CSV table of C-alpha atoms and ligand atoms in Angstrom, one decimal:
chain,number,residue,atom,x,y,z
U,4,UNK,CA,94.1,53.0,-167.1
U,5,UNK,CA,94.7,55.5,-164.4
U,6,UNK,CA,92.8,58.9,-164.0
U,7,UNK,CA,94.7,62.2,-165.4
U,8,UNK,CA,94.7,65.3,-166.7
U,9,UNK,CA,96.0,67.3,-169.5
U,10,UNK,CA,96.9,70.6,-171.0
U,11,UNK,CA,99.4,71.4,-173.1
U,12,UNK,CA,99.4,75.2,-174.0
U,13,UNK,CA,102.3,75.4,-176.0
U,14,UNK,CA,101.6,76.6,-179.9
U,15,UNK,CA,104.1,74.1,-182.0
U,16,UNK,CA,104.8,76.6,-185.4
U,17,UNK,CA,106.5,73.3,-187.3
U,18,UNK,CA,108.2,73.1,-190.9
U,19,UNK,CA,110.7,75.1,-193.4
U,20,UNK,CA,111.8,78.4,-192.9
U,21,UNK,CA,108.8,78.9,-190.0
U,22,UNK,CA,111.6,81.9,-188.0
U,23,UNK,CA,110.2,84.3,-189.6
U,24,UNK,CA,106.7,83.5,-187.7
U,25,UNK,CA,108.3,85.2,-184.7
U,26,UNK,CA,107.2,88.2,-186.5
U,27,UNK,CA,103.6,87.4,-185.8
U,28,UNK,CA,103.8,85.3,-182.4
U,29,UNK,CA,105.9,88.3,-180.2
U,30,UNK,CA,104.6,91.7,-179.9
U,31,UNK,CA,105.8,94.9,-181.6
U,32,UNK,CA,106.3,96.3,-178.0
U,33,UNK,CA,107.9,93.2,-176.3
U,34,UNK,CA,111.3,93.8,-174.8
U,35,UNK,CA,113.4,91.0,-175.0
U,36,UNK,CA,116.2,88.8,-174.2
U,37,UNK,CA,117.4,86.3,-176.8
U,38,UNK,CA,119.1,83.9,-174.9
U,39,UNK,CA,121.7,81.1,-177.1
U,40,UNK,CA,124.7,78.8,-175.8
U,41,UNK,CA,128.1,78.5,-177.5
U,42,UNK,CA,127.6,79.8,-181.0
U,43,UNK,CA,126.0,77.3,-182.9
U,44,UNK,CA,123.7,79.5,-183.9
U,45,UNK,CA,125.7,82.7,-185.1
U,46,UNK,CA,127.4,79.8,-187.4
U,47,UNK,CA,124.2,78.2,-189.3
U,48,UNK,CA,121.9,80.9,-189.7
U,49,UNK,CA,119.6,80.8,-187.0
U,50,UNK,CA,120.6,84.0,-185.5
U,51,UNK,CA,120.3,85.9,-188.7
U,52,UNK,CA,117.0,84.6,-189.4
U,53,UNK,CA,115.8,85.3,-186.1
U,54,UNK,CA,117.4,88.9,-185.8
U,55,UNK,CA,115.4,89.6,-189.1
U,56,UNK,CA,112.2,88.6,-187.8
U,57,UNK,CA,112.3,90.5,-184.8
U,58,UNK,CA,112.8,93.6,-186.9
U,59,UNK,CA,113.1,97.0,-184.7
U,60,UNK,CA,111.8,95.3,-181.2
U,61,UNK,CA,113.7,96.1,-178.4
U,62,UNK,CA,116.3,93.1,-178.5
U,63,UNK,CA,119.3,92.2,-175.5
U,64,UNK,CA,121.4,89.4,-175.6
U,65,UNK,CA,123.2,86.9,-174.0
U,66,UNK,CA,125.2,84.4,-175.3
U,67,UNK,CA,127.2,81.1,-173.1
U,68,UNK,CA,124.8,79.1,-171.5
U,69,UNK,CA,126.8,75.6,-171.6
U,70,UNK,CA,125.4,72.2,-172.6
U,71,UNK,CA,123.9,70.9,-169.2
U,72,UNK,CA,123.0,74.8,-168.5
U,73,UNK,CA,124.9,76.2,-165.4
U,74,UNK,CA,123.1,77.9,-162.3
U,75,UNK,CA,126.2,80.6,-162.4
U,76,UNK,CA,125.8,81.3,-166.0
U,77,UNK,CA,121.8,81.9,-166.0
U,78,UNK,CA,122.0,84.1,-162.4
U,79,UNK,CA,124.4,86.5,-164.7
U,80,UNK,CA,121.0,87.3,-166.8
U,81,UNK,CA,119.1,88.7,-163.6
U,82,UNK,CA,120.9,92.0,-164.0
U,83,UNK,CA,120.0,92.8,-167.4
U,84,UNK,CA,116.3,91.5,-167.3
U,85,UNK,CA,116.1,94.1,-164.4
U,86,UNK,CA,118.2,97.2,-165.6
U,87,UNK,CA,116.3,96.9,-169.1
U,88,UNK,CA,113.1,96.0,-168.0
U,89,UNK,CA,113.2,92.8,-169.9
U,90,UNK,CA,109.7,90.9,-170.5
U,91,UNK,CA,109.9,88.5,-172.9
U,92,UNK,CA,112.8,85.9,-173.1
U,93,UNK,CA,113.6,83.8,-176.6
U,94,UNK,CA,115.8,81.2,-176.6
U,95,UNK,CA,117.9,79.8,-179.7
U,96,UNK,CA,119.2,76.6,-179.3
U,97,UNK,CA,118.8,73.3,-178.0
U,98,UNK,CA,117.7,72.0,-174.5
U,99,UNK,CA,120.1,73.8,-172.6
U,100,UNK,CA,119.6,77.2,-173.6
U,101,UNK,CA,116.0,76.5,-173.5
U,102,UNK,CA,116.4,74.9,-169.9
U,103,UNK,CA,118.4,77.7,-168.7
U,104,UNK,CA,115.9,80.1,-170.1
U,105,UNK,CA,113.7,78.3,-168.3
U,106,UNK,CA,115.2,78.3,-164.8
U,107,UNK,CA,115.7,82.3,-165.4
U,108,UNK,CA,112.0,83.1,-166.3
U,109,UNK,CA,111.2,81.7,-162.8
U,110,UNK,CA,114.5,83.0,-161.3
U,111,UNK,CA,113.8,87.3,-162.3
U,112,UNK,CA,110.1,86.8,-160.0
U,113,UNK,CA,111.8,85.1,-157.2
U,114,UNK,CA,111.3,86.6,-154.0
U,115,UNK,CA,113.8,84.8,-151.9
U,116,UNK,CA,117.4,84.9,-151.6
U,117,UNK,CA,119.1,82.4,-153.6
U,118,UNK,CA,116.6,80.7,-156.9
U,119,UNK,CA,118.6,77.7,-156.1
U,120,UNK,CA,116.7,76.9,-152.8
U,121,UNK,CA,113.9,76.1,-155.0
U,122,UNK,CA,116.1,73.6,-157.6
U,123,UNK,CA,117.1,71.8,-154.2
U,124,UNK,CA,113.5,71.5,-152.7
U,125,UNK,CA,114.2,74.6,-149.9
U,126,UNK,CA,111.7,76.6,-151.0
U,127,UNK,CA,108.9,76.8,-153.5
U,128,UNK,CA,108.6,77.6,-156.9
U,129,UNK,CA,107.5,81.2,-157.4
U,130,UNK,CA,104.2,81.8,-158.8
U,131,UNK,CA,105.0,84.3,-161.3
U,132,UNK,CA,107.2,84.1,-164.4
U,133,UNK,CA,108.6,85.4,-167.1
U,134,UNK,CA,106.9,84.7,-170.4
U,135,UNK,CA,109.5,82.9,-172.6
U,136,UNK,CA,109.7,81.6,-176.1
U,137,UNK,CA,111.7,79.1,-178.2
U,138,UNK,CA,113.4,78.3,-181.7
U,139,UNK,CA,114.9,74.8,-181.0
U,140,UNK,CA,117.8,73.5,-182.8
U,141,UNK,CA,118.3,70.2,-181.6
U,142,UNK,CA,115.6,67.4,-180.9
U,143,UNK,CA,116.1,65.5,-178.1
U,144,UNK,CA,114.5,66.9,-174.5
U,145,UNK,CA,111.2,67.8,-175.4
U,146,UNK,CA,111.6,70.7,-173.4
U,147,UNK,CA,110.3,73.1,-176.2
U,148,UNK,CA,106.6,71.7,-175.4
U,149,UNK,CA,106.5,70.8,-171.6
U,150,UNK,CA,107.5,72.7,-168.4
U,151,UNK,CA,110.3,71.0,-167.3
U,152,UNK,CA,113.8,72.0,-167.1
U,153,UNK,CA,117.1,70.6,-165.8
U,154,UNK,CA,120.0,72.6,-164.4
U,155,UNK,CA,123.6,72.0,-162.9
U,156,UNK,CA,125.2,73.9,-160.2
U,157,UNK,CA,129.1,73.4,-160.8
U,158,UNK,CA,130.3,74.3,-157.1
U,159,UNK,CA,128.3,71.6,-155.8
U,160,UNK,CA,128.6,69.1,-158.5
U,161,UNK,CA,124.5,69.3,-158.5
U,162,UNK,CA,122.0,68.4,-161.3
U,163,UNK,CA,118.7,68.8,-160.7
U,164,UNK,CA,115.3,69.2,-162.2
U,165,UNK,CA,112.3,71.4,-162.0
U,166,UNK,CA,108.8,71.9,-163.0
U,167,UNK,CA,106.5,74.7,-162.9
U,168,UNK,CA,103.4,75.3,-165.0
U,169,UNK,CA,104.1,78.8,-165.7
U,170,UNK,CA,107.0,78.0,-167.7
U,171,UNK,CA,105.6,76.2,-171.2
U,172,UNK,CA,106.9,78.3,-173.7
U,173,UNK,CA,104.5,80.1,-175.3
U,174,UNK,CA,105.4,78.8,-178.5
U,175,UNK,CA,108.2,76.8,-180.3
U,176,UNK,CA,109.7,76.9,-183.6
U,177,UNK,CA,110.6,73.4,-184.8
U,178,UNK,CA,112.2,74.3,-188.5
U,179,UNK,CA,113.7,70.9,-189.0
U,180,UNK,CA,116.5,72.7,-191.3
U,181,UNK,CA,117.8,73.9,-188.5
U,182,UNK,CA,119.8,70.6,-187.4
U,183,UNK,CA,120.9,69.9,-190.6
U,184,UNK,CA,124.8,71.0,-188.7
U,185,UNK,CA,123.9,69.1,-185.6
U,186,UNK,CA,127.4,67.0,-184.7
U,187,UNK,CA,126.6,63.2,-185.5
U,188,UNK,CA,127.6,62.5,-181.5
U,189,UNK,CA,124.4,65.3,-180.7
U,190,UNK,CA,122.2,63.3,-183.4
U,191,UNK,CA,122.6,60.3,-181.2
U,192,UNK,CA,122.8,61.8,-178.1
U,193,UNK,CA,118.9,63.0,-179.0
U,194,UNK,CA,117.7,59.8,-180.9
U,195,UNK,CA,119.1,58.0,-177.1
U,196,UNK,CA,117.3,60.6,-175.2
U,197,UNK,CA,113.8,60.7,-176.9
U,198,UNK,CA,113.7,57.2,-177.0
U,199,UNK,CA,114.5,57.1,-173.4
U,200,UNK,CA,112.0,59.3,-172.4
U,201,UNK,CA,109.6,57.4,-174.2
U,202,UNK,CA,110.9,54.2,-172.5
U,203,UNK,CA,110.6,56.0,-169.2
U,204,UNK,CA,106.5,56.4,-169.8
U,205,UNK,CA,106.2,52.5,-170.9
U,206,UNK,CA,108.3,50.2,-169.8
U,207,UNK,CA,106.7,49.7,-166.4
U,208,UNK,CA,104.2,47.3,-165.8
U,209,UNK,CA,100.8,47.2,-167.8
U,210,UNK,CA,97.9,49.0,-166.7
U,211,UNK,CA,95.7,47.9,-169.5
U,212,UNK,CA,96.3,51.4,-171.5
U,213,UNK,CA,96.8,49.8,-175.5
U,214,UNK,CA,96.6,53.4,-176.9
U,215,UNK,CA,99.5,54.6,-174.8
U,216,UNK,CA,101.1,51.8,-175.3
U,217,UNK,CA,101.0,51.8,-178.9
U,218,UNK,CA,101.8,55.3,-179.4
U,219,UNK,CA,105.2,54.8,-177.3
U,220,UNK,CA,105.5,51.8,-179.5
U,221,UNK,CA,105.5,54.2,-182.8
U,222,UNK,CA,107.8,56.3,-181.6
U,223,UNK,CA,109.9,53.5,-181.0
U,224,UNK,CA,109.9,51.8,-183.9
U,225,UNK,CA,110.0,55.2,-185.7
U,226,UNK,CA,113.4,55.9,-184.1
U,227,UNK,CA,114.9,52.0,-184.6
U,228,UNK,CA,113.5,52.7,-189.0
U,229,UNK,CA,115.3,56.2,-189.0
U,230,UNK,CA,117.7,56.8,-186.4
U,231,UNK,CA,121.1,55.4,-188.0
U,232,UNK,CA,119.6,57.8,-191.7
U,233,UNK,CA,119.8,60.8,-189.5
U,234,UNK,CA,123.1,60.5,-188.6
U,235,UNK,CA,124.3,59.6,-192.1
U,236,UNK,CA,122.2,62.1,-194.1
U,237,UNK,CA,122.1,64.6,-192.0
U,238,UNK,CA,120.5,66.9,-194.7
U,239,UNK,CA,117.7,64.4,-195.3
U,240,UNK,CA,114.6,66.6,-194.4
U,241,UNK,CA,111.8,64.1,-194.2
U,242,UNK,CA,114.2,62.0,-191.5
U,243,UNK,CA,115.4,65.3,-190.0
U,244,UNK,CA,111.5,66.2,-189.5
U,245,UNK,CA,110.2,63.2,-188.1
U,246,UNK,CA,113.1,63.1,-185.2
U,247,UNK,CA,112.0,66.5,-184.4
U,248,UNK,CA,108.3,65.5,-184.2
U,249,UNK,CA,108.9,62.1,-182.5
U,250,UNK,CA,111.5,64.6,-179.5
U,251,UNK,CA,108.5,66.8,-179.1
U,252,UNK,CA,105.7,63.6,-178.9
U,253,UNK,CA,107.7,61.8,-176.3
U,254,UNK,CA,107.8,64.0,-173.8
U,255,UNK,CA,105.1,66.8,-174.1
U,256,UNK,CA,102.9,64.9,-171.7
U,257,UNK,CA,100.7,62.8,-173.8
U,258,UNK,CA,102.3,59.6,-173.9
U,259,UNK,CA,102.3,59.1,-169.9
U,260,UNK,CA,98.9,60.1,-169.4
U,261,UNK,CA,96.9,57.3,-167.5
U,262,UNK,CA,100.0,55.1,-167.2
U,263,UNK,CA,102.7,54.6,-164.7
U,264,UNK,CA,106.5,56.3,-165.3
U,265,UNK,CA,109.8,55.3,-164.2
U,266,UNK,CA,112.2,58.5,-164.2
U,267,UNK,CA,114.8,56.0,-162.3
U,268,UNK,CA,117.4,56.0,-165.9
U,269,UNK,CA,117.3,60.1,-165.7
U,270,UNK,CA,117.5,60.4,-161.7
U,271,UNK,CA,121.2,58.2,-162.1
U,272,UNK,CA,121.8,59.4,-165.4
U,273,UNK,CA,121.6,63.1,-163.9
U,274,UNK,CA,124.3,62.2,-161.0
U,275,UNK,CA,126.5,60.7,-163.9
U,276,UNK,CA,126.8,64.0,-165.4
U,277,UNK,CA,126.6,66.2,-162.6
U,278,UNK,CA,130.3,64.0,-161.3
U,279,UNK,CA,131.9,63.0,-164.5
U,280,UNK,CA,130.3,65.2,-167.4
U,281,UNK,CA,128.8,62.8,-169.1
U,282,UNK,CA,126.5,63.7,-172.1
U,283,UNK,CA,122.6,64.1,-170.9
U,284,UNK,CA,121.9,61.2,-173.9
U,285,UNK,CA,125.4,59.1,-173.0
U,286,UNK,CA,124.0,58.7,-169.2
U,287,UNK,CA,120.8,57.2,-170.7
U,288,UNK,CA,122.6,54.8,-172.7
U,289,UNK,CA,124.8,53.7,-170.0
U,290,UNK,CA,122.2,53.2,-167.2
U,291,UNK,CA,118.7,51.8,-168.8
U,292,UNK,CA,119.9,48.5,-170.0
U,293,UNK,CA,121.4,48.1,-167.0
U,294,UNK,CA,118.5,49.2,-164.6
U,295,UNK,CA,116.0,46.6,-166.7
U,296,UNK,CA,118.4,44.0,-166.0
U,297,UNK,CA,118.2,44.6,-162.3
U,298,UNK,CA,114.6,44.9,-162.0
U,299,UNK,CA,113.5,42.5,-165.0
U,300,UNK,CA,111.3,40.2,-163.0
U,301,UNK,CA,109.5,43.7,-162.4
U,302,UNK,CA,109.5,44.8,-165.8
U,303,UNK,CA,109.1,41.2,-167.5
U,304,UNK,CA,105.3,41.8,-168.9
U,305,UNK,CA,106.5,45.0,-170.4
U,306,UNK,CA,109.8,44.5,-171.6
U,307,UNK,CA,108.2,41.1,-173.6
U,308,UNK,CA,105.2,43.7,-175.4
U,309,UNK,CA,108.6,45.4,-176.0
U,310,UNK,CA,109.9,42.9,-177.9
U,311,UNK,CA,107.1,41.1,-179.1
U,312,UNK,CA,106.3,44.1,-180.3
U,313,UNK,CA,108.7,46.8,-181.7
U,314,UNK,CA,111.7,43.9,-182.2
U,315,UNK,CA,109.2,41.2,-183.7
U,316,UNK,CA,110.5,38.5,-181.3
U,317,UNK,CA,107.9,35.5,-180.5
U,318,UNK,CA,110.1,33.4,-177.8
U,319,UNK,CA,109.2,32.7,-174.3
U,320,UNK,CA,108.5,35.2,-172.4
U,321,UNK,CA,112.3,35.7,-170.6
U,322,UNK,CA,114.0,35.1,-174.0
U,323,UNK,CA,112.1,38.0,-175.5
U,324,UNK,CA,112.6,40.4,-172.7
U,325,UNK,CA,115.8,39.2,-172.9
U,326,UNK,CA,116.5,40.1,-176.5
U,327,UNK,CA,114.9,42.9,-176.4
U,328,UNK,CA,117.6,44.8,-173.5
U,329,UNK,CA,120.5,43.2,-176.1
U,330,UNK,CA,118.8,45.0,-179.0
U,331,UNK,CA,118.3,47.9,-177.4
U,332,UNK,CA,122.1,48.1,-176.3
U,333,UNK,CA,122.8,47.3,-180.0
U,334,UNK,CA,120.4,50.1,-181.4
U,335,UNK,CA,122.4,53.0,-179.2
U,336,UNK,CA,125.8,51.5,-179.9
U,337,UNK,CA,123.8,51.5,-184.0
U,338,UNK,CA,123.4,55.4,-183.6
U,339,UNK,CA,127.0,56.3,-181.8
U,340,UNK,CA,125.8,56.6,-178.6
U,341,UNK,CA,128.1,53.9,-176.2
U,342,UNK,CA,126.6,52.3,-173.4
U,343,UNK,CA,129.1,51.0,-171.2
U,344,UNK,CA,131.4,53.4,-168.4
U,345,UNK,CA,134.8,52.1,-169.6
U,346,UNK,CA,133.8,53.6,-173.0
U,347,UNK,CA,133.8,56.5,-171.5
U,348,UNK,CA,137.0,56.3,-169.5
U,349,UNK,CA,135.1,56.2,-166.1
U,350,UNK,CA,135.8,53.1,-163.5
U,351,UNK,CA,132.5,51.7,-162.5
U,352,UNK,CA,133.3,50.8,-159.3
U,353,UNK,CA,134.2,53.9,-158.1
U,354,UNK,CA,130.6,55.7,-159.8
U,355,UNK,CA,128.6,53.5,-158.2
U,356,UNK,CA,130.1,53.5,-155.3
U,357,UNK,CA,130.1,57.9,-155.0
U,358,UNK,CA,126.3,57.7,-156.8
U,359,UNK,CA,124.8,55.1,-154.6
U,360,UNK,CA,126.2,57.4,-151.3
U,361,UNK,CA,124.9,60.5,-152.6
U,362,UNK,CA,121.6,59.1,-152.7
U,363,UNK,CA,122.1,57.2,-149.3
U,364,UNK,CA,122.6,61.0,-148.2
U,365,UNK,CA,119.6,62.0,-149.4
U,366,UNK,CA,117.7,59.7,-147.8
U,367,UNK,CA,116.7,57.2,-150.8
U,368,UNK,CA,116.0,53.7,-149.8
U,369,UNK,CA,114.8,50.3,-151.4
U,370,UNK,CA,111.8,51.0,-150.1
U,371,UNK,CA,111.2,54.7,-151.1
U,372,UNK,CA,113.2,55.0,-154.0
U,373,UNK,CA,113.0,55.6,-157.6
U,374,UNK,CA,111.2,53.9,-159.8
U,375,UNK,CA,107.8,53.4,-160.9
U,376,UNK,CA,107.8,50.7,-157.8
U,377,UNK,CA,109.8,53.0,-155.5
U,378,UNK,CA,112.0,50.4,-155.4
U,379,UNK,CA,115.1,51.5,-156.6
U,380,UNK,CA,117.3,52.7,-153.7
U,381,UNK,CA,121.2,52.9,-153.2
U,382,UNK,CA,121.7,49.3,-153.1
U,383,UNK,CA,120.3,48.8,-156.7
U,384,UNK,CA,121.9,51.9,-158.1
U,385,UNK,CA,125.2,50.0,-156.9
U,386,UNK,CA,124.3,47.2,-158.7
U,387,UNK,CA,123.0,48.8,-161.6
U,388,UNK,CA,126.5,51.2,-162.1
U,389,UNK,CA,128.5,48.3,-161.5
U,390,UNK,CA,127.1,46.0,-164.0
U,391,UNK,CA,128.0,48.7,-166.6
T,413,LIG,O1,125.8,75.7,-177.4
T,413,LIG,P1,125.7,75.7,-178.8
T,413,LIG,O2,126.8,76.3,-179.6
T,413,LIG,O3,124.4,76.1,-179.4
T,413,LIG,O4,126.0,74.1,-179.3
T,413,LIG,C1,125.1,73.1,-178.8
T,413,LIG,C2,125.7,72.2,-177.7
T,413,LIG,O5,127.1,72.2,-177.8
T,413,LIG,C3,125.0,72.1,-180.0
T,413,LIG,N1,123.9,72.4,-180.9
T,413,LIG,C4,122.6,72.6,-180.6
T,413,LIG,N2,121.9,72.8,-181.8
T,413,LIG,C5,122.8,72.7,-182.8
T,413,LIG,C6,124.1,72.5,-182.2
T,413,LIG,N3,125.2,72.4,-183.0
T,413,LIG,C7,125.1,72.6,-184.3
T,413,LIG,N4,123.9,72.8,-184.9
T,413,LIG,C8,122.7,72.8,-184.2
T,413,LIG,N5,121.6,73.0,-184.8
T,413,LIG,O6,124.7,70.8,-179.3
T,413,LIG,C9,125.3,70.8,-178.1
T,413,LIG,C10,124.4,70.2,-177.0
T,413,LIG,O7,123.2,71.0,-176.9
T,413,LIG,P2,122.2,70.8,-175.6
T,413,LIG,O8,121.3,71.9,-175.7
T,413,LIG,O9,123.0,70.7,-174.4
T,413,LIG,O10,121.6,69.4,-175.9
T,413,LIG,P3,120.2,68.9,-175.5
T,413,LIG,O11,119.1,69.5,-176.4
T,413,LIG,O12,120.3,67.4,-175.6
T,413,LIG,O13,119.9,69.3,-174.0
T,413,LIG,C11,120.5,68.6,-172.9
T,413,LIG,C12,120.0,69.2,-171.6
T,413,LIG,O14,118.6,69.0,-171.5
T,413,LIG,C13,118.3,68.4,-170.2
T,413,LIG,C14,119.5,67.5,-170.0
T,413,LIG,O15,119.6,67.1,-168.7
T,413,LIG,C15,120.6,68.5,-170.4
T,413,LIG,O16,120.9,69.4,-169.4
T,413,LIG,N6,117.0,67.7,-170.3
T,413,LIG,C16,115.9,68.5,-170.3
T,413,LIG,C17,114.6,68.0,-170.3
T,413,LIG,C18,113.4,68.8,-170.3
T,413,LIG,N7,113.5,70.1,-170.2
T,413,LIG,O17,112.3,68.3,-170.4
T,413,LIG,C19,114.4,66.5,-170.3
T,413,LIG,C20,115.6,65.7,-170.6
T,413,LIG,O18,115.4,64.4,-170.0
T,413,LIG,C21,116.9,66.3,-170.2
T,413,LIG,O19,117.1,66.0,-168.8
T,414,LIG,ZN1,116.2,63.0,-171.1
């Protein structure tokens, strides 16, 4: 096992009708900015219930912050935080809005010119931020219990990620009830990403860490038991609660601690989005199985615990690992979620011909790529996009 450390400060409020906590968790004098997307939340209840709870606190809004949450949309908050002295920000909604919120608590203590130097690597993070909040409506990107966030600039055709310590949230509502009107296409979409994420922190090579292993191996397997359920009972509670808990476990830091992590399926997944708009969860789907073809003799050990383990298989070692990619496929495809580019209507000569440039132009190479081997430069991405 490698060496680490850990620390998690988020408080996780978890269960039924847990909005009305906000009452307790945000003070009496806090003057805030209740950030959301494109209305899901005005439509289920969410909004009501949170209005409620915050009683006669100073509340501002703002409302459009798009899936895949826009760099033009969150610089429109700056004005208002400033003008109304904002200093607290909630968000209501899934990743994006949380994302977004994200990217603005940094972005109102930013010193420099333009908050996007520090999304591209120009500058530095600031060392300040806003505090922020979340009620999340939509398992899937962990984002309400680690400090990462992801965010697209649309005149570039940009998607990048960021991470600063100062922007855990606080706390995070996880009512389960709350996705009970999640679109089947968004139940996948999270079922594909949390089990990607937890793929990304285990299918590597083995470092002798059974623990981690085994706890990516329950989330796993607890996805493959319930993922089809929640998309066909989407008011099943007990399924709608676990896929909440299993979003928030897979990537709030535990699972990769003392172990190595891949990142490769996001860092292509993020450029298929950024050029053809692809869901965040469609992009996973599409790329992994391809990417563990391509660098299976690599990944051989881990993908055969895979399958040994989570599928059941007991073949030879290549059969298993094998098996256990075509499985895989199968289990996305199982919860809606397609995994090849023509499925999608893109040509896949053409992405990995414009994906594999872009990160020529950044300087990626076979040899200091991505990957937990660094190994994954422009040549493989070809190969990887064009295979699918
Ligand atoms: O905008 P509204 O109207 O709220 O509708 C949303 C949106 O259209 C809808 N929705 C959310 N909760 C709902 C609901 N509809 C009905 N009922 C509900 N309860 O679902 C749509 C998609 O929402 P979005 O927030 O975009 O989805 P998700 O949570 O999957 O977030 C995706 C974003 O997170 C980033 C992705 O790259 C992408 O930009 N990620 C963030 C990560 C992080 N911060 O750690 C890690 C991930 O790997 C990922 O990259
Ligand atoms: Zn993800």
């Amino acid at each position: 096992m490698q060496n680490f450390s850990y620390q998690n400060p988020t408080k996780l409020i978890f269960g039924k009708n847990t909005i009305g906590e906000l009452a307790n968790e945000i003070p009496q004098s806090a003057k805030i900015l209740l950030t959301y997307g494109g209305g899901s939340i005005k439509k289920n209840g969410v909004y009501d219930a949170a209005k409620k709870a915050l009683g006669s606190r100073a509340v501002f809004e703002f409302g459009g912050i798009e899936a895949n949450p826009r760099y033009e949309t969150c610089m429109k908050t700056l004005e208002i935080i400033k003008k109304e002295n904002i200093d607290f920000l909630l968000s209501v909604g899934g990743g994006s809005v949380l994302d977004g919120t994200k990217f603005i608590a940094l972005a109102a203590k930013y010193n420099g010119e333009d908050p996007w130097d520090f999304m591209c690597g120009k500058a530095k993070s600031p060392n300040e931020a806003l505090p922020l909040a979340s009620i999340l409506t939509l398992p899937a990107t962990g984002s309400e219990s680690n400090a990462n966030f992801v965010v697209s600039r649309n005149s570039t055709q940009e998607k990048f990620g960021g991470w600063s310590p100062l922007i855990y949230p606080k706390f995070s509502i996880l009512d389960p009830e709350t996705t009970y009107t999640l679109p089947a296409k968004q139940t996948g979409n999270g079922i594909v990403d949390t089990f990607v994420h937890t793929m990304e922190q285990y299918l590597t090579y083995p470092v002798n860490a059974p623990l981690q292993d085994r706890w990516a191996e329950s989330i796993l397997t607890t996805l493959i038991e319930i993922g089809r359920k929640g998309i066909d009972e989407p008011e099943n509670y007990d399924v709608r609660a676990t896929l909440m808990w299993a979003a928030t476990m897979a990537l709030n830091g535990l699972i990769s601690r003392g172990v190595p992590e891949d990142w490769a399926t996001h860092g292509i997944g993020h450029e298929l989005t950024a050029f053809y708009g692809l869901d965040h969860g469609q992009t996973l789907a599409v790329v992994m199985p391809g990417l563990w073809r391509n660098q299976f003799e690599k990944k051989k050990a881990k993908l055969t615990r895979y399958g040994h383990r989570v599928w059941g298989f007991l073949k030879s070692e290549s059969e298993t690992a094998t098996l256990a990619i075509e499985k895989t496929e199968e289990f996305f495809e199982s919860v809606g979620i397609h995994t090849k580019l023509k499925d999608y209507g893109i040509d896949s000569a053409e992405a990995a011909e414009k994906i594999s440039k872009r990160f020529a132009d950044r300087g990626l190479t076979s040899e200091s790529g991505l990957g937990e081997n660094r190994c994954i430069g422009p040549k493989e991405i070809k190969e990887i996009l064009e295979s699918r």
